[in-house]
Amino acid sequence: MAARRPGIRGPGIVLLLLAAVIVMCAGPAAAAADPMITPADRASVAAVPGVVRVAQPEPIETGLARAEVRGPRGAVSRAASVGVDDPQAILIAVPRDGPGTYRVAWAGMTVDGHPFAGTSVFAVRTASPVAAQAQVPGSDGAGPLAVIARLLVLIGVLGMAGLALTREWVLSRAWVTGGLAPPGATGGEALRDRAAANASPYVIGWWRALWVLLAAWVAGLALALPVQAAAVGGQWSALLGDTRWGAAWIGLLVLAAAGALVAAVVRGRDPGLAPSGALLYIIALPGLLGAVLLSWSGHAARGTDATLGTALDIAHGWATAAWLGGLVMLLVLAMPLLAALGSVDRVRLGAAIVVRFSTVAVIAVVVLVITGTYRALAELPSLSALWSTDYGLALLVKLAVFAVMLVLAAGNRFVIHPRLERSALGLAPADASDGVRALAASVRVEVLLGVAVLAAVAVMVVLMPPT
Ligand code: HEM
C-alpha cells in the first residue's frame, strides 16, 4: 500500500495567512525605541550648545552613525561621532549660526542590528523653534520585511540542523535496534530489511525538505541585506564591512554555501535508514554554527551578561532546532515510512521512534523553558512590560502558541507514546497502529505551530527590547 504523503496545501495557506497577520502587526511596531536628545526636541536654550547628543538604549555601530545640524542661517555641521566612553550616543558639533531654530537629523544602527533615524529642533534665544526640515538617509527600524527575512533564516538555519540530527538520533537509532519488542523477541533483522526496502521515496522527501530549508535560509539572507542597507541609508559597504550584523550576515552566507556543498557531496553517499556515522552531523554543523552567529549578533550579545546571555541564547536556538527540526523529520520521513509498513512493523518501529523522539522533545522543552525564562528576565524590565510593550506582546503570543504545542505534545507523550510502547512490548492489544496515524496528524499541526512560534520570535528580534 503506497503511503499517502502528508498534504501541505491547507497548512500552507494557514501559514501564509498567519505570516501576513504577524507582518501586519509587526510593521508599525518595528520602529526603534525613542532616543534621549540633548537639547531636547522643541527645547529653547539661551546659547548655542557645543554639541547635540542623541542617545540610544543600545551601543551604536560607529561605522554607520551619521548626523547633521543645520543652523538658522544655513550653516551645516556633519561632524558626528560615537564616543568610546559613551557608545550609546551620537555627538554632533553645532555650527555657530546665531539665534533661531537649529534642525538636527541622525541615523545609524545599534550593535544588535536595529536601524534608527530621527529629527529634532531646538531654538536659541527665541521663544519657540519652527518645524524640523533636516533629514539624513535612513529609517527608524527595519520594518515588516526584516521580520520575514528573519523568519526565513530561523526556519532554514534551525530546521536544517534539527532535520539532520534527529534523523540520526531518532530514526537511524530506532531502525538499527530493529524496533521495540518484548525481550528475546526475534524479527528485528526482517523488520530492518522491510523498512529499508520501503524507505527510499521518504529519504528523497527528507532531502527535498533539506533543500527547501536551505533555500529558505538563502532567501532570508537575500531579503535581509537590501532591507537593512536601505534602513541605514544605503551604506552597504559599511554595513557589511564594519558591523557585527554584517559579519554575521557574511558568516551565515558562507555557512549556507558550505551546507549546500556538504549536502551535495553526502547526497550520493546517503546510507538510507542506517546510522550515517558522521555524515548527518556534518550536514547539521552549518545550521548549528548559524545559530551561534544569530545569537552573537542578536540582543543576547549586549549588556553586562553578554557571555552568559549569548551561551543561553545559543542553547535556546539549538533546543528549538532539535524540537522543530525533529518534528519536520517525523513529518517528511518517519511518519510516511511507518505508514508504508504493515501494522505490526508500524507499531514495532513506530514505538522505538516515538520513545526516542519523546526523549529529545522533553529535553528540548526543558532547555527552552529554562533558557527562555532567563532571556525574558534579561530583556524585560518589569512583568508589566509583557503586556505594555510590543516586544512583550510578541513574547506573549509566542508563549500562547508554545502552550498549545505543549498540550499536543503532552497528548503524544502521555497517551499515544505509552499505548504504542505497551503494544510493541506485547502488554496491550497488538494493533495500535492508529496511534501512529494520530501522531502523524498531531505532528502536522505542531510543525505549523512551530512556524508560528518562530514568526513571533522574528518579531521579537526585529523589535528593540524595552530594557
Ligand atoms: C518559556 C518559554 C520561552 C520563553 C520565555 C522564551 C523567551 C525568549 C526570549 C526572551 C528570546 C530572545 C529574543 C531576542 O533576541 O530578543 C528568545 C529567543 C528565541 N526563542 Fe524563545 N522562549 C521560549 C520558548 C521558545 C520555544 C518553545 C521556541 C521554539 C519552539 C523558542 C524559540 C526561540 C528562538 C529560535 C530564539 C532565538 C532568536 C534569535 O536569536 O534569532 N523559544 N526566546
Short mmCIF file of C-alpha atoms and ligand atoms in Angstrom, two decimals:
data_model
loop_
_atom_site.label_atom_id
_atom_site.label_comp_id
_atom_site.label_asym_id
_atom_site.label_seq_id
_atom_site.Cartn_x
_atom_site.Cartn_y
_atom_site.Cartn_z
CA MET A 1 0.00 0.00 0.00
CA ALA A 2 1.64 3.26 -1.13
CA ALA A 3 1.79 5.57 1.89
CA ARG A 4 -0.13 8.86 1.35
CA ARG A 5 2.28 11.83 1.59
CA PRO A 6 1.05 14.49 4.02
CA GLY A 7 -0.79 17.26 2.03
CA ILE A 8 0.66 20.70 2.73
CA ARG A 9 -1.71 22.94 0.66
CA GLY A 10 -4.18 23.53 3.55
CA PRO A 11 -1.49 24.07 6.20
CA GLY A 12 0.46 26.20 3.67
CA ILE A 13 -2.47 28.61 3.22
CA VAL A 14 -2.96 28.84 7.00
CA LEU A 15 0.76 29.55 7.36
CA LEU A 16 0.69 32.34 4.75
CA LEU A 17 -2.33 33.93 6.45
CA LEU A 18 -0.59 33.68 9.82
CA ALA A 19 2.62 35.25 8.45
CA ALA A 20 0.57 38.06 6.85
CA VAL A 21 -1.20 38.78 10.18
CA ILE A 22 2.12 38.80 12.06
CA VAL A 23 3.73 41.11 9.49
CA MET A 24 0.75 43.48 9.60
CA CYS A 25 1.05 43.61 13.40
CA ALA A 26 4.83 43.88 13.41
CA GLY A 27 5.32 46.62 10.78
CA PRO A 28 4.32 49.76 12.69
CA ALA A 29 5.77 48.32 15.92
CA ALA A 30 9.21 47.64 14.45
CA ALA A 31 10.41 51.20 14.90
CA ALA A 32 13.37 51.73 17.26
CA ALA A 33 12.80 52.98 20.84
CA ASP A 34 12.66 56.78 21.41
CA PRO A 35 16.18 58.25 21.75
CA MET A 36 17.25 60.69 24.50
CA ILE A 37 18.15 64.01 22.80
CA THR A 38 20.04 66.90 24.41
CA PRO A 39 18.94 69.69 23.87
CA ALA A 40 15.52 68.01 23.88
CA ASP A 41 13.23 68.19 20.83
CA ARG A 42 11.49 71.59 20.58
CA ALA A 43 13.54 72.99 23.52
CA SER A 44 14.59 76.64 23.75
CA VAL A 45 18.12 77.33 25.02
CA ALA A 46 19.87 80.56 25.92
CA ALA A 47 23.11 79.97 24.00
CA VAL A 48 24.33 77.85 21.08
CA PRO A 49 25.35 74.47 22.62
CA GLY A 50 28.70 72.90 21.68
CA VAL A 51 27.18 69.57 20.72
CA VAL A 52 23.86 67.80 20.35
CA ARG A 53 23.75 64.36 21.99
CA VAL A 54 21.39 61.68 20.63
CA ALA A 55 21.41 58.59 22.88
CA GLN A 56 20.00 55.15 22.01
CA PRO A 57 19.17 52.42 24.56
CA GLU A 58 21.91 50.22 23.00
CA PRO A 59 25.52 50.72 21.90
CA ILE A 60 25.74 52.13 18.36
CA GLU A 61 27.79 50.84 15.40
CA THR A 62 30.36 53.65 14.93
CA GLY A 63 30.79 52.90 11.20
CA LEU A 64 27.14 53.66 10.41
CA ALA A 65 26.43 56.68 12.63
CA ARG A 66 25.56 59.84 10.65
CA ALA A 67 24.02 63.14 11.68
CA GLU A 68 23.80 66.80 10.85
CA VAL A 69 22.82 70.08 12.48
CA ARG A 70 21.58 72.96 10.31
CA GLY A 71 21.67 76.49 11.71
CA PRO A 72 19.02 79.16 11.11
CA ARG A 73 21.25 80.90 8.52
CA GLY A 74 22.15 77.73 6.62
CA ALA A 75 25.37 76.76 8.38
CA VAL A 76 25.62 72.94 8.45
CA SER A 77 27.70 70.62 10.63
CA ARG A 78 28.01 66.93 9.88
CA ALA A 79 30.74 66.37 12.46
CA ALA A 80 29.16 63.33 14.17
CA SER A 81 30.94 60.81 16.35
CA VAL A 82 30.25 57.97 18.79
CA GLY A 83 32.43 58.32 21.91
CA VAL A 84 34.39 55.29 23.15
CA ASP A 85 33.26 56.18 26.69
CA ASP A 86 29.70 57.00 25.51
CA PRO A 87 28.99 54.16 23.00
CA GLN A 88 25.19 54.62 23.08
CA ALA A 89 25.21 58.25 21.84
CA ILE A 90 25.92 60.17 18.65
CA LEU A 91 27.55 63.57 19.40
CA ILE A 92 27.16 66.21 16.71
CA ALA A 93 29.05 69.52 16.77
CA VAL A 94 26.70 72.53 16.44
CA PRO A 95 27.62 75.30 13.95
CA ARG A 96 27.74 78.80 15.50
CA ASP A 97 24.91 80.37 13.46
CA GLY A 98 23.34 82.83 15.90
CA PRO A 99 19.84 82.88 17.40
CA GLY A 100 16.97 80.97 15.75
CA THR A 101 15.91 77.42 15.03
CA TYR A 102 18.51 74.67 14.72
CA ARG A 103 17.49 71.47 12.95
CA VAL A 104 19.00 68.11 13.85
CA ALA A 105 18.83 64.82 11.93
CA TRP A 106 20.53 61.49 12.66
CA ALA A 107 20.60 57.85 11.52
CA GLY A 108 22.54 54.70 12.36
CA MET A 109 22.27 51.14 13.68
CA THR A 110 22.74 49.59 17.12
CA VAL A 111 25.29 46.75 17.55
CA ASP A 112 22.46 44.21 17.74
CA GLY A 113 21.18 45.24 14.32
CA HIS A 114 18.44 47.85 14.95
CA PRO A 115 18.48 50.72 12.41
CA PHE A 116 17.32 54.07 13.81
CA ALA A 117 16.75 57.53 12.38
CA GLY A 118 15.12 60.74 13.56
CA THR A 119 14.98 64.52 13.61
CA SER A 120 14.53 67.23 16.20
CA VAL A 121 14.71 71.01 16.52
CA PHE A 122 15.75 73.43 19.21
CA ALA A 123 15.74 77.21 19.40
CA VAL A 124 18.48 79.56 20.58
CA ARG A 125 17.29 82.73 22.39
CA THR A 126 13.95 82.69 20.53
CA ALA A 127 10.64 81.61 22.10
CA SER A 128 9.83 78.52 20.03
CA PRO A 129 11.60 76.70 17.19
CA VAL A 130 9.94 76.31 13.76
CA ALA A 131 9.30 72.75 12.35
CA ALA A 132 12.21 70.33 11.60
CA GLN A 133 13.38 70.15 7.98
CA ALA A 134 16.73 68.43 8.27
CA GLN A 135 16.90 64.82 7.06
CA VAL A 136 19.60 62.10 6.99
CA PRO A 137 19.05 58.96 4.84
CA GLY A 138 17.96 56.00 6.96
CA SER A 139 14.80 54.69 8.58
CA ASP A 140 13.66 54.18 12.15
CA GLY A 141 13.58 50.37 12.44
CA ALA A 142 13.82 47.80 9.68
CA GLY A 143 10.09 47.12 9.26
CA PRO A 144 7.99 44.09 8.28
CA LEU A 145 10.28 42.79 5.53
CA ALA A 146 13.02 42.37 8.14
CA VAL A 147 10.61 40.16 10.12
CA ILE A 148 10.00 37.94 7.08
CA ALA A 149 13.74 37.78 6.38
CA ARG A 150 14.50 36.75 9.98
CA LEU A 151 11.72 34.15 9.95
CA LEU A 152 13.10 32.56 6.77
CA VAL A 153 16.63 32.48 8.20
CA LEU A 154 15.42 30.96 11.51
CA ILE A 155 13.41 28.29 9.65
CA GLY A 156 16.38 27.44 7.41
CA VAL A 157 19.22 27.52 9.95
CA LEU A 158 17.46 25.75 12.83
CA GLY A 159 15.34 23.47 10.61
CA MET A 160 18.37 22.09 8.73
CA ALA A 161 20.33 21.38 11.91
CA GLY A 162 17.39 19.61 13.59
CA LEU A 163 16.32 17.68 10.48
CA ALA A 164 19.78 16.11 10.20
CA LEU A 165 20.46 15.49 13.91
CA THR A 166 17.10 13.84 14.64
CA ARG A 167 17.32 11.59 11.57
CA GLU A 168 20.46 10.18 13.23
CA TRP A 169 19.36 10.28 16.87
CA VAL A 170 15.77 9.15 16.40
CA LEU A 171 15.15 7.27 13.14
CA SER A 172 18.51 5.60 12.45
CA ARG A 173 18.93 4.54 16.09
CA ALA A 174 15.35 3.16 16.20
CA TRP A 175 15.92 1.30 12.93
CA VAL A 176 19.27 -0.19 13.99
CA THR A 177 17.63 -1.70 17.14
CA GLY A 178 15.03 -3.45 14.96
CA GLY A 179 12.28 -1.50 16.71
CA LEU A 180 10.78 -2.01 20.16
CA ALA A 181 9.82 -5.59 21.05
CA PRO A 182 9.47 -7.83 24.12
CA PRO A 183 12.81 -9.13 25.48
CA GLY A 184 14.06 -12.09 23.43
CA ALA A 185 11.75 -11.29 20.52
CA THR A 186 13.09 -12.05 17.04
CA GLY A 187 12.30 -10.49 13.68
CA GLY A 188 14.38 -7.36 14.16
CA GLU A 189 16.54 -8.12 11.14
CA ALA A 190 13.49 -8.77 8.93
CA LEU A 191 11.88 -5.52 10.06
CA ARG A 192 15.04 -3.60 9.22
CA ASP A 193 15.04 -5.12 5.75
CA ARG A 194 11.36 -4.35 5.13
CA ALA A 195 11.74 -0.80 6.38
CA ALA A 196 14.88 -0.23 4.30
CA ALA A 197 13.13 -1.64 1.24
CA ASN A 198 10.33 0.90 1.64
CA ALA A 199 12.47 3.86 2.68
CA SER A 200 13.85 5.44 -0.50
CA PRO A 201 10.85 7.61 -1.53
CA TYR A 202 10.79 9.08 2.00
CA VAL A 203 14.55 9.55 2.16
CA ILE A 204 14.09 11.54 -1.07
CA GLY A 205 11.37 13.53 0.75
CA TRP A 206 13.87 14.19 3.54
CA TRP A 207 16.44 15.54 1.04
CA ARG A 208 13.76 17.67 -0.61
CA ALA A 209 12.91 19.16 2.79
CA LEU A 210 16.61 19.82 3.44
CA TRP A 211 16.96 21.75 0.15
CA VAL A 212 13.76 23.70 0.85
CA LEU A 213 15.14 24.70 4.27
CA LEU A 214 18.46 25.71 2.72
CA ALA A 215 16.55 27.76 0.12
CA ALA A 216 14.61 29.49 2.93
CA TRP A 217 17.93 30.28 4.65
CA VAL A 218 19.41 31.85 1.48
CA ALA A 219 16.15 33.66 0.59
CA GLY A 220 16.08 35.14 4.09
CA LEU A 221 19.64 36.42 3.73
CA ALA A 222 18.92 37.77 0.23
CA LEU A 223 15.96 39.74 1.64
CA ALA A 224 17.66 40.83 4.88
CA LEU A 225 20.60 42.63 3.26
CA PRO A 226 18.78 45.15 0.98
CA VAL A 227 16.20 45.77 3.72
CA GLN A 228 18.89 46.51 6.33
CA ALA A 229 21.01 48.51 3.86
CA ALA A 230 18.02 50.69 2.97
CA ALA A 231 17.30 51.21 6.67
CA VAL A 232 20.82 52.55 7.21
CA GLY A 233 20.66 54.92 4.25
CA GLY A 234 22.25 52.68 1.60
CA GLN A 235 25.62 52.29 3.36
CA TRP A 236 26.17 48.74 2.02
CA SER A 237 29.93 48.53 2.45
CA ALA A 238 29.94 50.00 5.98
CA LEU A 239 27.05 47.68 6.94
CA LEU A 240 28.85 44.59 5.63
CA GLY A 241 32.40 45.66 6.50
CA ASP A 242 32.17 47.50 9.84
CA THR A 243 29.28 45.96 11.79
CA ARG A 244 28.54 42.83 13.80
CA TRP A 245 25.32 42.48 11.79
CA GLY A 246 27.34 42.49 8.57
CA ALA A 247 29.90 39.97 9.87
CA ALA A 248 27.07 37.63 10.93
CA TRP A 249 25.36 38.04 7.53
CA ILE A 250 28.55 37.11 5.68
CA GLY A 251 29.17 34.21 8.08
CA LEU A 252 25.63 32.90 7.53
CA LEU A 253 26.09 33.14 3.75
CA VAL A 254 29.35 31.16 3.92
CA LEU A 255 27.68 28.56 6.15
CA ALA A 256 24.74 28.26 3.73
CA ALA A 257 27.19 27.68 0.88
CA ALA A 258 29.07 25.11 2.99
CA GLY A 259 25.74 23.44 3.81
CA ALA A 260 24.83 23.19 0.13
CA LEU A 261 28.25 21.79 -0.73
CA VAL A 262 28.18 19.20 2.05
CA ALA A 263 24.63 18.18 1.18
CA ALA A 264 25.56 17.76 -2.48
CA VAL A 265 28.55 15.56 -1.55
CA VAL A 266 26.73 13.49 1.06
CA ARG A 267 23.62 13.03 -1.13
CA GLY A 268 25.41 10.41 -3.18
CA ARG A 269 26.52 8.52 -0.07
CA ASP A 270 23.20 8.52 1.74
CA PRO A 271 23.12 5.36 3.87
CA GLY A 272 19.32 5.15 3.83
CA LEU A 273 17.98 4.26 7.29
CA ALA A 274 21.29 3.04 8.64
CA PRO A 275 23.23 5.28 11.04
CA SER A 276 25.40 7.58 8.93
CA GLY A 277 28.33 7.86 11.31
CA ALA A 278 29.47 11.48 10.99
CA LEU A 279 27.64 12.33 7.74
CA LEU A 280 24.43 13.66 9.30
CA TYR A 281 26.40 15.59 11.93
CA ILE A 282 28.40 17.23 9.14
CA ILE A 283 25.12 18.22 7.46
CA ALA A 284 23.85 19.62 10.77
CA LEU A 285 27.02 21.60 11.51
CA PRO A 286 26.38 24.69 9.30
CA GLY A 287 22.96 25.11 10.97
CA LEU A 288 24.40 24.70 14.48
CA LEU A 289 27.10 27.28 13.74
CA GLY A 290 24.47 29.51 12.10
CA ALA A 291 22.52 29.52 15.38
CA VAL A 292 25.70 30.69 17.14
CA LEU A 293 26.01 33.63 14.69
CA LEU A 294 22.35 34.57 15.16
CA SER A 295 22.83 34.79 18.94
CA TRP A 296 26.24 36.51 18.65
CA SER A 297 24.73 39.29 16.53
CA GLY A 298 21.41 39.49 18.43
CA HIS A 299 20.07 41.01 21.63
CA ALA A 300 21.74 38.45 23.88
CA ALA A 301 25.22 39.70 22.92
CA ARG A 302 24.93 43.09 24.52
CA GLY A 303 24.66 44.17 28.12
CA THR A 304 26.52 43.12 31.25
CA ASP A 305 25.68 39.41 30.93
CA ALA A 306 26.63 39.14 27.25
CA THR A 307 28.69 35.94 27.57
CA LEU A 308 26.16 34.00 29.66
CA GLY A 309 23.23 35.53 27.74
CA THR A 310 24.73 34.53 24.40
CA ALA A 311 25.54 31.00 25.59
CA LEU A 312 21.96 30.53 26.86
CA ASP A 313 20.53 32.04 23.66
CA ILE A 314 22.61 29.54 21.62
CA ALA A 315 21.30 26.67 23.79
CA HIS A 316 17.79 28.07 23.23
CA GLY A 317 18.30 28.08 19.47
CA TRP A 318 19.78 24.54 19.45
CA ALA A 319 16.87 23.22 21.54
CA THR A 320 14.50 24.80 19.02
CA ALA A 321 16.41 23.08 16.20
CA ALA A 322 16.13 19.68 17.90
CA TRP A 323 12.41 20.03 18.60
CA LEU A 324 11.14 21.74 15.46
CA GLY A 325 13.68 20.14 13.11
CA GLY A 326 12.73 16.80 14.68
CA LEU A 327 9.04 17.42 14.01
CA VAL A 328 9.86 18.13 10.35
CA MET A 329 11.92 14.89 10.19
CA LEU A 330 8.91 12.98 11.56
CA LEU A 331 6.62 14.73 9.05
CA VAL A 332 8.64 14.13 5.88
CA LEU A 333 10.44 10.85 6.64
CA ALA A 334 9.50 8.81 9.74
CA MET A 335 5.68 9.10 9.61
CA PRO A 336 5.30 8.38 5.84
CA LEU A 337 7.73 5.46 6.17
CA LEU A 338 5.71 3.99 9.05
CA ALA A 339 2.50 4.44 7.05
CA ALA A 340 4.06 2.35 4.28
CA LEU A 341 4.76 -0.59 6.62
CA GLY A 342 2.43 -3.35 7.79
CA SER A 343 0.67 -2.74 11.11
CA VAL A 344 2.99 -4.99 13.19
CA ASP A 345 6.14 -3.38 11.77
CA ARG A 346 4.49 0.04 12.10
CA VAL A 347 3.88 -0.47 15.83
CA ARG A 348 7.32 -2.02 16.49
CA LEU A 349 9.36 0.62 14.64
CA GLY A 350 6.87 3.39 15.49
CA ALA A 351 7.20 2.70 19.22
CA ALA A 352 11.01 2.84 19.01
CA ILE A 353 10.84 6.14 17.09
CA VAL A 354 8.29 7.69 19.47
CA VAL A 355 10.26 6.69 22.58
CA ARG A 356 13.40 8.34 21.17
CA PHE A 357 11.70 11.46 19.87
CA SER A 358 9.89 11.93 23.19
CA THR A 359 13.25 11.98 24.96
CA VAL A 360 14.63 14.57 22.53
CA ALA A 361 11.45 16.68 22.79
CA VAL A 362 11.31 16.60 26.61
CA ILE A 363 14.98 17.63 26.92
CA ALA A 364 14.45 20.38 24.29
CA VAL A 365 11.38 21.78 26.06
CA VAL A 366 13.13 21.82 29.45
CA VAL A 367 16.12 23.66 27.92
CA LEU A 368 13.77 26.09 26.10
CA VAL A 369 11.85 26.97 29.26
CA ILE A 370 14.99 27.47 31.41
CA THR A 371 16.99 29.44 28.83
CA GLY A 372 13.90 31.31 27.58
CA THR A 373 12.96 32.42 31.10
CA TYR A 374 16.48 33.72 31.66
CA ARG A 375 16.40 35.58 28.35
CA ALA A 376 12.97 37.01 29.08
CA LEU A 377 14.10 38.26 32.51
CA ALA A 378 17.16 39.80 30.83
CA GLU A 379 15.11 41.63 28.18
CA LEU A 380 12.02 42.72 30.11
CA PRO A 381 12.48 45.47 32.75
CA SER A 382 9.25 44.51 34.54
CA LEU A 383 6.42 41.98 34.41
CA SER A 384 4.05 44.64 33.08
CA ALA A 385 6.38 45.08 30.10
CA LEU A 386 4.93 41.75 28.92
CA TRP A 387 1.61 43.44 28.03
CA SER A 388 2.61 47.12 27.84
CA THR A 389 5.36 46.83 25.20
CA ASP A 390 5.35 45.50 21.62
CA TYR A 391 8.28 43.21 22.44
CA GLY A 392 6.41 41.83 25.46
CA LEU A 393 3.26 41.27 23.41
CA ALA A 394 5.25 39.35 20.79
CA LEU A 395 6.66 37.16 23.59
CA LEU A 396 3.12 36.64 24.96
CA VAL A 397 1.93 35.48 21.51
CA LYS A 398 4.94 33.14 21.37
CA LEU A 399 4.19 31.70 24.81
CA ALA A 400 0.50 31.23 23.93
CA VAL A 401 1.37 29.23 20.80
CA PHE A 402 4.02 27.34 22.79
CA ALA A 403 1.34 26.41 25.35
CA VAL A 404 -0.85 24.91 22.60
CA MET A 405 2.17 22.96 21.32
CA LEU A 406 2.80 21.68 24.84
CA VAL A 407 -0.79 20.40 25.10
CA LEU A 408 -0.43 18.50 21.83
CA ALA A 409 2.99 17.20 22.85
CA ALA A 410 1.59 16.10 26.23
CA GLY A 411 -1.16 14.18 24.42
CA ASN A 412 1.50 12.38 22.39
CA ARG A 413 3.72 11.81 25.41
CA PHE A 414 1.11 10.55 27.85
CA VAL A 415 -1.47 8.89 25.54
CA ILE A 416 -0.04 7.76 22.18
CA HIS A 417 3.51 7.00 23.36
CA PRO A 418 2.58 4.61 26.24
CA ARG A 419 -0.09 2.90 24.08
CA LEU A 420 2.41 2.25 21.28
CA GLU A 421 5.08 1.16 23.73
CA ARG A 422 2.77 -1.28 25.58
CA SER A 423 1.50 -2.68 22.30
CA ALA A 424 5.04 -3.15 20.95
CA LEU A 425 6.09 -4.88 24.16
CA GLY A 426 3.06 -7.18 23.90
CA LEU A 427 1.50 -5.70 27.05
CA ALA A 428 -1.56 -4.46 25.19
CA PRO A 429 -3.65 -5.44 22.13
CA ALA A 430 -1.31 -5.79 19.13
CA ASP A 431 -2.84 -3.24 16.76
CA ALA A 432 -2.07 0.27 17.98
CA SER A 433 -1.15 1.44 14.52
CA ASP A 434 -3.90 4.04 14.53
CA GLY A 435 -1.74 5.64 17.24
CA VAL A 436 0.86 6.26 14.52
CA ARG A 437 -1.81 7.89 12.33
CA ALA A 438 -2.96 10.10 15.22
CA LEU A 439 0.66 11.05 15.86
CA ALA A 440 1.19 11.96 12.18
CA ALA A 441 -1.82 14.30 12.33
CA SER A 442 -0.54 15.90 15.53
CA VAL A 443 2.94 16.36 14.05
CA ARG A 444 1.50 18.28 11.07
CA VAL A 445 -0.24 20.72 13.42
CA GLU A 446 2.83 21.02 15.66
CA VAL A 447 5.04 21.94 12.69
CA LEU A 448 2.63 24.74 11.76
CA LEU A 449 2.54 25.98 15.34
CA GLY A 450 6.33 25.79 15.42
CA VAL A 451 6.50 28.15 12.43
CA ALA A 452 4.09 30.47 14.24
CA VAL A 453 6.42 30.48 17.29
CA LEU A 454 9.37 31.35 15.03
CA ALA A 455 7.32 34.13 13.41
CA ALA A 456 6.74 35.63 16.89
CA VAL A 457 10.47 35.23 17.62
CA ALA A 458 11.32 37.04 14.35
CA VAL A 459 9.16 39.96 15.51
CA MET A 460 10.96 39.97 18.91
CA VAL A 461 14.36 40.04 17.23
CA VAL A 462 13.42 42.94 14.90
CA LEU A 463 11.92 44.95 17.75
CA MET A 464 14.15 46.83 20.19
CA PRO A 465 13.71 45.15 23.65
CA PRO A 466 12.22 47.52 26.24
CA THR A 467 15.25 47.33 28.59
C1 HEM B 1 9.03 29.56 28.37
C2 HEM B 1 9.17 29.59 27.07
C3 HEM B 1 10.03 30.59 26.31
C4 HEM B 1 10.48 31.83 26.66
C5 HEM B 1 10.24 32.58 27.96
C6 HEM B 1 11.28 32.34 25.55
C7 HEM B 1 11.90 33.58 25.51
C8 HEM B 1 12.76 34.01 24.53
C9 HEM B 1 13.46 35.27 24.51
C10 HEM B 1 13.32 36.38 25.53
C11 HEM B 1 14.25 35.30 23.41
C12 HEM B 1 15.21 36.41 22.97
C13 HEM B 1 14.68 37.11 21.78
C14 HEM B 1 15.59 38.27 21.46
O1 HEM B 1 16.66 38.05 20.88
O2 HEM B 1 15.24 39.38 21.82
C15 HEM B 1 14.04 34.06 22.73
C16 HEM B 1 14.67 33.74 21.58
C17 HEM B 1 14.33 32.66 20.84
N1 HEM B 1 13.31 31.75 21.13
FE1 HEM B 1 12.33 31.56 22.84
N2 HEM B 1 11.30 31.41 24.55
C18 HEM B 1 10.53 30.34 24.98
C19 HEM B 1 10.23 29.21 24.28
C20 HEM B 1 10.63 29.04 22.98
C21 HEM B 1 10.14 27.98 22.14
C22 HEM B 1 9.15 26.91 22.57
C23 HEM B 1 10.75 28.13 20.93
C24 HEM B 1 10.61 27.32 19.68
C25 HEM B 1 9.89 26.25 19.59
C26 HEM B 1 11.62 29.29 21.02
C27 HEM B 1 12.42 29.74 20.01
C28 HEM B 1 13.29 30.82 20.11
C29 HEM B 1 14.34 31.16 19.14
C30 HEM B 1 14.64 30.41 17.87
C31 HEM B 1 15.00 32.29 19.62
C32 HEM B 1 16.27 32.93 19.07
C33 HEM B 1 16.07 34.04 18.18
C34 HEM B 1 17.38 34.60 17.66
O3 HEM B 1 18.31 34.81 18.42
O4 HEM B 1 17.42 34.79 16.49
N3 HEM B 1 11.52 29.82 22.28
N4 HEM B 1 13.12 33.29 23.41
#
